[in-house]
mmCIF file of C-alpha atoms in Angstrom:
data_model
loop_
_atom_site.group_PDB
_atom_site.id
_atom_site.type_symbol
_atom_site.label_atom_id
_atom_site.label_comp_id
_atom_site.label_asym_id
_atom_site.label_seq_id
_atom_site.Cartn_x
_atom_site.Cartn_y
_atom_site.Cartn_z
ATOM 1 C CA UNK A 145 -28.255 -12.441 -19.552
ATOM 2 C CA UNK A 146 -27.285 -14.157 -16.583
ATOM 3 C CA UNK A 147 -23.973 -12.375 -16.646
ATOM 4 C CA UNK A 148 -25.274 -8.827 -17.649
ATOM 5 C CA UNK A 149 -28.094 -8.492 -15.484
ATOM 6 C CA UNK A 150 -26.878 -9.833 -12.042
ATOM 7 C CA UNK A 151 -26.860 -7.372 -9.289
ATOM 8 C CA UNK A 152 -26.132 -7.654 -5.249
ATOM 9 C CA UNK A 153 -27.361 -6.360 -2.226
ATOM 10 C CA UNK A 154 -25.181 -6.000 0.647
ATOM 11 C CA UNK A 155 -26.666 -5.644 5.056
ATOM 12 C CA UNK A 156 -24.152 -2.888 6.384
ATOM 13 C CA UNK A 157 -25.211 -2.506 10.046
ATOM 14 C CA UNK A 158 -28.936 -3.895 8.969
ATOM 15 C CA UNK A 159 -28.943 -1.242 6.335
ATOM 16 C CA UNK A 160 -29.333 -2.419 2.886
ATOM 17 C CA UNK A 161 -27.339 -1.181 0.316
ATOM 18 C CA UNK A 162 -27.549 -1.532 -2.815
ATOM 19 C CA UNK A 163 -27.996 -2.850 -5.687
ATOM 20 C CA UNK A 164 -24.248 -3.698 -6.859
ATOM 21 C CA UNK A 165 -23.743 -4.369 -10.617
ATOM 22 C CA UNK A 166 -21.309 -6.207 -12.292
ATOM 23 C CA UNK A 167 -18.858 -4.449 -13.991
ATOM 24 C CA UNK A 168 -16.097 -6.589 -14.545
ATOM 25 C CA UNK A 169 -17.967 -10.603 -15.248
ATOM 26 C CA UNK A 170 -18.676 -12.726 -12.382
ATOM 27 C CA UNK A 171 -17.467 -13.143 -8.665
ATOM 28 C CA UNK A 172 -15.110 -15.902 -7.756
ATOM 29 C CA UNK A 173 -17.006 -18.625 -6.617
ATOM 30 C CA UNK A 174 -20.321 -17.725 -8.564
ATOM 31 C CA UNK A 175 -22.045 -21.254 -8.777
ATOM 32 C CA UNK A 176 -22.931 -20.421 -12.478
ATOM 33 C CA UNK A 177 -19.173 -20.410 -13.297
ATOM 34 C CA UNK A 178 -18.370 -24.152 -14.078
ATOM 35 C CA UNK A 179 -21.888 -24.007 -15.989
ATOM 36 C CA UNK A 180 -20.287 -21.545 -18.375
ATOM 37 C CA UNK A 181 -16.866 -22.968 -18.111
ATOM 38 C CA UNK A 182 -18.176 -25.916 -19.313
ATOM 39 C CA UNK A 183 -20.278 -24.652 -22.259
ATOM 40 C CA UNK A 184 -17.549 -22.368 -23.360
ATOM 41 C CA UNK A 185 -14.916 -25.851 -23.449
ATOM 42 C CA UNK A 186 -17.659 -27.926 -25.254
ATOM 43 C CA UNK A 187 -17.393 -24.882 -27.828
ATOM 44 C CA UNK A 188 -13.743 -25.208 -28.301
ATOM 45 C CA UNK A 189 -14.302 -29.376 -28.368
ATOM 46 C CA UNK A 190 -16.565 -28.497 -31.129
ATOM 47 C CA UNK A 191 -14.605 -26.328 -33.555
ATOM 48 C CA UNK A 192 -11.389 -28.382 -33.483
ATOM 49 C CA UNK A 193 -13.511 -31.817 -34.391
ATOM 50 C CA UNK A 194 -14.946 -29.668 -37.216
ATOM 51 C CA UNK A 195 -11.366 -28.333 -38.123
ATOM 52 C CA UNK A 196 -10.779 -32.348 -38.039
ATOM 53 C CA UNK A 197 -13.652 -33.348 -39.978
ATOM 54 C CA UNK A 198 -12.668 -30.861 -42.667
ATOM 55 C CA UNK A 199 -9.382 -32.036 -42.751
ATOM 56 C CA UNK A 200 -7.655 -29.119 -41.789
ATOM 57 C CA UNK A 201 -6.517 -30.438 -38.773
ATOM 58 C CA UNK A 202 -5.520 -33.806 -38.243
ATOM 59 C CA UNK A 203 -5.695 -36.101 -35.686
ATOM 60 C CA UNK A 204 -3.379 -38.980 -33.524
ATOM 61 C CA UNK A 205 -4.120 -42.182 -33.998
ATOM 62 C CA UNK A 206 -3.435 -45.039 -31.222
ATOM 63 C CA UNK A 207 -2.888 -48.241 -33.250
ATOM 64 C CA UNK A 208 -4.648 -49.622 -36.129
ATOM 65 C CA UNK A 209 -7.990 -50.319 -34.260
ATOM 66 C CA UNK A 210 -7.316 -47.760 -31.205
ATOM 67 C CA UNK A 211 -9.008 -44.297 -31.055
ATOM 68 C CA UNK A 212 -8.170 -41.057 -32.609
ATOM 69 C CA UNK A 213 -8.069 -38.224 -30.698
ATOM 70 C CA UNK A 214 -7.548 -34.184 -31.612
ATOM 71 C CA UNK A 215 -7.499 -33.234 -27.948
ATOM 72 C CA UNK A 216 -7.686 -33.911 -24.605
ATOM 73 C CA UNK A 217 -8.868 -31.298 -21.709
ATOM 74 C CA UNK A 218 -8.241 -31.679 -18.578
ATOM 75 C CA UNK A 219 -8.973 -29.182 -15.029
ATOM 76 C CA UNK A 220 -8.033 -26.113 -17.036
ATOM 77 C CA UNK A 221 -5.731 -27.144 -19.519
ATOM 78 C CA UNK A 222 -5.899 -28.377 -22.664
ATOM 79 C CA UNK A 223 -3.628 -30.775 -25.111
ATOM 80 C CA UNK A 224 -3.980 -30.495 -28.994
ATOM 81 C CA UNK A 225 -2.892 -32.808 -31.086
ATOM 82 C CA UNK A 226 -1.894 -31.740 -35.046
ATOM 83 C CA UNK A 227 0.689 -32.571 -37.932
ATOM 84 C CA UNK A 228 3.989 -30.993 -37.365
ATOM 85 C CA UNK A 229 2.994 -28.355 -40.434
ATOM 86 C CA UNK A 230 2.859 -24.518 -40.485
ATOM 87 C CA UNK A 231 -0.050 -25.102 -42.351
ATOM 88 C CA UNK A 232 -1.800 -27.365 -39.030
ATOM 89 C CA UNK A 233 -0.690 -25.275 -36.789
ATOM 90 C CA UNK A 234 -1.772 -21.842 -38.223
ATOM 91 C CA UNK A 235 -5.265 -23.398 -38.508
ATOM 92 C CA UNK A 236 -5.249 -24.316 -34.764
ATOM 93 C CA UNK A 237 -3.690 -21.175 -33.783
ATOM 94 C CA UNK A 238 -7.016 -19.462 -35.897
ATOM 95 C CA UNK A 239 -9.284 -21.560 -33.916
ATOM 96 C CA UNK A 240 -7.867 -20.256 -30.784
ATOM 97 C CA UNK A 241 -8.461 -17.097 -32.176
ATOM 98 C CA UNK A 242 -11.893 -17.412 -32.130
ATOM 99 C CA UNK A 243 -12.465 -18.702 -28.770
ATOM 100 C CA UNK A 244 -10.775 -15.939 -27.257
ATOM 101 C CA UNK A 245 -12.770 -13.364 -29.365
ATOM 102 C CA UNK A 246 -16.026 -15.167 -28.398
ATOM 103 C CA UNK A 247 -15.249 -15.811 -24.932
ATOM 104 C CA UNK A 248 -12.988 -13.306 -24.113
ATOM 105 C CA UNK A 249 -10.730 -15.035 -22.324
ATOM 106 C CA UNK A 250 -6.806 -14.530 -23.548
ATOM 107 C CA UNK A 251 -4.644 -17.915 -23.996
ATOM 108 C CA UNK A 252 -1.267 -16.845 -22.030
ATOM 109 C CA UNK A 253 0.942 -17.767 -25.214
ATOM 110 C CA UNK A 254 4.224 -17.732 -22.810
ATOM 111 C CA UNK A 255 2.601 -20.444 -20.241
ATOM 112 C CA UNK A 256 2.031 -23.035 -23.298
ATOM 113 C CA UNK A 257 4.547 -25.239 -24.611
ATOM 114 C CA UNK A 258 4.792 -27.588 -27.435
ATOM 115 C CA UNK A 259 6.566 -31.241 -27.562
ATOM 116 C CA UNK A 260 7.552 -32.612 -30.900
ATOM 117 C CA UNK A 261 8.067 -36.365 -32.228
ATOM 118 C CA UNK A 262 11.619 -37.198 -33.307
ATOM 119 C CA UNK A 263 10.565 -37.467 -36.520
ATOM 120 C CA UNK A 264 10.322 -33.646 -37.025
ATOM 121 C CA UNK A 265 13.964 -32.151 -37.708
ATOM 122 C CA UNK A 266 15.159 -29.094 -36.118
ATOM 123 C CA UNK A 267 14.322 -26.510 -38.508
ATOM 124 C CA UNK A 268 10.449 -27.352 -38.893
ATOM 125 C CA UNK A 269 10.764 -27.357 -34.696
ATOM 126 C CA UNK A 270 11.843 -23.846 -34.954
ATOM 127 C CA UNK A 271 9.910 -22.815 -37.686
ATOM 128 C CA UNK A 272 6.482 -24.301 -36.219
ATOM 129 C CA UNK A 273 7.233 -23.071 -32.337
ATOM 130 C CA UNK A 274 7.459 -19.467 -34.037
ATOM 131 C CA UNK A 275 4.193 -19.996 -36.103
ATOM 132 C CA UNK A 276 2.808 -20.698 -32.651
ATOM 133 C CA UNK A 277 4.245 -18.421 -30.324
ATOM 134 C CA UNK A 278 5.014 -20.637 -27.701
ATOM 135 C CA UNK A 279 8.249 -22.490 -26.617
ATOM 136 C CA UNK A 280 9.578 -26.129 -27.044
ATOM 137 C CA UNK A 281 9.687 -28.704 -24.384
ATOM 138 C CA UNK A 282 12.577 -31.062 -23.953
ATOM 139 C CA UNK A 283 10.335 -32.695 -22.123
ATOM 140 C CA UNK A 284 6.607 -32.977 -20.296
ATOM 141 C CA UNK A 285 7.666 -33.559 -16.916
ATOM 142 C CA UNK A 286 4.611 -34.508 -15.012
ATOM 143 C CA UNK A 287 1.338 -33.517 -15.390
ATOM 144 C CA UNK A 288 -1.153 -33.732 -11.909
ATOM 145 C CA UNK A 289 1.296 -36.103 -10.555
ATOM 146 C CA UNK A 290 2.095 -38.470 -13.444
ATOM 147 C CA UNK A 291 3.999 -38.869 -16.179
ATOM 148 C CA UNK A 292 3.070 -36.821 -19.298
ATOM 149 C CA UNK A 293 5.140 -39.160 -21.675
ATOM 150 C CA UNK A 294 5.817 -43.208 -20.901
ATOM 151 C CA UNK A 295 8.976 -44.336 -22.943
ATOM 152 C CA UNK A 296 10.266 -47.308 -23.377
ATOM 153 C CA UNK A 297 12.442 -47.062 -20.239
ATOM 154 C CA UNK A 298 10.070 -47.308 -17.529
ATOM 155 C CA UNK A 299 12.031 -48.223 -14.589
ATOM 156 C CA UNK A 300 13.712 -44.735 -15.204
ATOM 157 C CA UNK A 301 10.320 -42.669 -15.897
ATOM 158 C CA UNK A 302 8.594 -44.039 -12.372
ATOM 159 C CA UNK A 303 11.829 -43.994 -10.011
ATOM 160 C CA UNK A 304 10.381 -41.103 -8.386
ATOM 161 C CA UNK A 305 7.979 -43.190 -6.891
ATOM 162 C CA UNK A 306 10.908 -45.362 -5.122
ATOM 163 C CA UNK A 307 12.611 -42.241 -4.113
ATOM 164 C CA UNK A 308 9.844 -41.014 -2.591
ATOM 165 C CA UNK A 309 8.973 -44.100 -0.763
ATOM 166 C CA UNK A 310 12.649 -43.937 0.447
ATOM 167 C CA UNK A 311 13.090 -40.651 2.013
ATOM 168 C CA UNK A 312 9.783 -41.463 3.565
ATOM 169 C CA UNK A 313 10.958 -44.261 5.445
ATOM 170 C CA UNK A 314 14.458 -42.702 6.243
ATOM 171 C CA UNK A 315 12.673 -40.093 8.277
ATOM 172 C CA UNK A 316 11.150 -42.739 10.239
ATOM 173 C CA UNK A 317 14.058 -44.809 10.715
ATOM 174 C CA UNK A 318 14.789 -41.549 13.225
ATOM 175 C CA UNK A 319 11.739 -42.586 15.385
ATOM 176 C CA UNK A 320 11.371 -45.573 17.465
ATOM 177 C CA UNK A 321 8.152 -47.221 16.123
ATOM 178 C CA UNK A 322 6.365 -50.210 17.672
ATOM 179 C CA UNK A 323 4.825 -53.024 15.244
ATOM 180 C CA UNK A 324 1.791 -51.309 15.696
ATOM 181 C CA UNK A 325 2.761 -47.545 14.300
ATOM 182 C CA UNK A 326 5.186 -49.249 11.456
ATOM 183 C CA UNK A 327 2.152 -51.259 10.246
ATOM 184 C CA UNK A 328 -0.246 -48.250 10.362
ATOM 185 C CA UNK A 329 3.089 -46.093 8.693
ATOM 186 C CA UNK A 330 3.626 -48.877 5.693
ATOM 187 C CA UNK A 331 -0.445 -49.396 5.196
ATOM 188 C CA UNK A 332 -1.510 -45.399 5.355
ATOM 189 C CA UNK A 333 1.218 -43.975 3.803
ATOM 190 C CA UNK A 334 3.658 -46.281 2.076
ATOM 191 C CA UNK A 335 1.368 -48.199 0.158
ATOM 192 C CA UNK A 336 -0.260 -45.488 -0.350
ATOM 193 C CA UNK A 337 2.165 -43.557 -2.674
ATOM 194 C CA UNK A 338 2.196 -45.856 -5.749
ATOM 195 C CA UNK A 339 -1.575 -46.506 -5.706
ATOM 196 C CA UNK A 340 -2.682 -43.227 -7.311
ATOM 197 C CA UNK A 341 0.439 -43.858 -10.363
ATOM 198 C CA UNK A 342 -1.101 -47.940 -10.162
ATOM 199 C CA UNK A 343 -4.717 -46.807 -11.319
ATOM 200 C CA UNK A 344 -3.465 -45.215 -14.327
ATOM 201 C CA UNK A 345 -0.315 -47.314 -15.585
ATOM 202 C CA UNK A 346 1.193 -50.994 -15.282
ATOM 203 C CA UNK A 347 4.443 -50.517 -13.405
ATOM 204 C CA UNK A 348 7.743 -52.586 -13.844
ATOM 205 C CA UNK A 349 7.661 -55.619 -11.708
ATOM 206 C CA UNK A 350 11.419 -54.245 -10.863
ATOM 207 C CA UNK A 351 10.147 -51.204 -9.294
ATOM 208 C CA UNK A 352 7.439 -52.701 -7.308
ATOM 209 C CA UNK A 353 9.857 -55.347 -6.163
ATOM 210 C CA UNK A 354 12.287 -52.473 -4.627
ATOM 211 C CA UNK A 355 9.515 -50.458 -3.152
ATOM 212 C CA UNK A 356 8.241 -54.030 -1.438
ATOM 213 C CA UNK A 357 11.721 -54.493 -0.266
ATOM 214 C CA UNK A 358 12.185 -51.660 1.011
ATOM 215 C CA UNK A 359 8.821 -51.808 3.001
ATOM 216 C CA UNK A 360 9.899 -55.546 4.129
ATOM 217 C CA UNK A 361 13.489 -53.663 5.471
ATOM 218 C CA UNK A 362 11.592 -51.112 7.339
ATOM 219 C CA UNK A 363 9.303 -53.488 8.744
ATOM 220 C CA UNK A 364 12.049 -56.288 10.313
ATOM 221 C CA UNK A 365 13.704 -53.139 11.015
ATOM 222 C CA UNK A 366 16.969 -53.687 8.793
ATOM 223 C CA UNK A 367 18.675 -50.818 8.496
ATOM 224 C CA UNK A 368 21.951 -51.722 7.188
ATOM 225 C CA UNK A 369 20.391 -52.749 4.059
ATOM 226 C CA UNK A 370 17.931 -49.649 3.631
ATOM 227 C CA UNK A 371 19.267 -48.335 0.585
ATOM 228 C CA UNK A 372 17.391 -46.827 -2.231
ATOM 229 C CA UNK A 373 19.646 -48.377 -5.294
#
């Protein structure tokens, strides 16, 4: 009711005109919108963990003793979790279904993606990624600045923070800096560019040794051995 019955008046000159109605949902930036944002998610939440409790949809487990979790939702995405099966995935393709019939919002089909273990072969890739109607990933990439996926090659994964931290400090090197503007530089910025990536994961003491060196080399102001290796 709060959606069908809403209606605006607008001053034009100190003339009132109006009422408006609604036609076409709410206004961007209507403060009821994260209300019903959120009630329509916590519907979704609740028809996959009663797909799950069913059994027709089956959850990832994180160790022996670790949580299981069906999926994950983040700003306005959302990350399900199912058995590489036509059978899973038509079920969680039907759930979908309904949310977009009750909500009426469309899932853009071409915009999703869908990563695979290597335990599934390439046929049951193809045959599932058809089922769903979206395309494979080779990979995640990142996802709101992280990694999506931590392997067992770490060093490799979190480079980007090093390389960032590098071309950083090679546009300073242009600039001459007194001790006071390097130390606000490597304290404001610098340090600051692994510390959102620290609060999530445990990086390689390798990594965090190179970044420190190359803070250390910008500091003493040794520039023959600024190199991002």
């Amino acid at each position: 009711m709060c959606i069908r019955i809403i209606s605006y008046e607008v001053l034009v000159s100190g003339t009132t005109v109006g009422p408006i109605i609604l036609g076409r949902g709410l206004r961007q930036g209507d403060p009821i919108s994260p209300y019903l944002f959120i009630l329509c998610a916590e519907g979704l939440s609740a028809m996959i963990n009663h797909e799950t409790a069913r059994g027709d949809l089956h959850d990832i487990q994180f160790g022996r003793r670790g949580p299981a979790i069906s999926h994950l939702m983040f700003t306005d995405d959302c990350v399900f979790f199912c058995r590489a099966s036509t059978t899973e995935c038509a079920n969680l393709k039907r759930v979908l279904g309904v949310y977009e019939l009750a909500l009426g919002q469309a899932i853009n089909y071409q915009k999703s993606g869908i990563f695979f273990s290597s335990n599934v072969g390439d046929d049951e890739r193809t045959t599932i990624s058809t089922t769903l109607g979206v395309t494979m990933l080779l990979n995640t990439g990142r996802y709101l600045g992280l990694p999506s996926l931590i392997g067992r090659k770490k060093t490799e994964i979190f480079k980007y923070l090093q390389d960032r931290l590098w071309s950083r400090i090679q546009g300073w090197n242009r600039k001459k800096l007194s001790k006071v503007g390097k130390e606000v530089l490597i304290k404001s910025v610098a340090q600051a560019i692994p510390s959102y990536c620290m609060t999530i994961f445990l990086l390689p003491m390798s990594l965090t040794s190179e970044m420190e060196r190359l803070m250390n080399n910008f500091w003493w102001g040794i520039r023959g051995e600024l190199k991002n290796e």
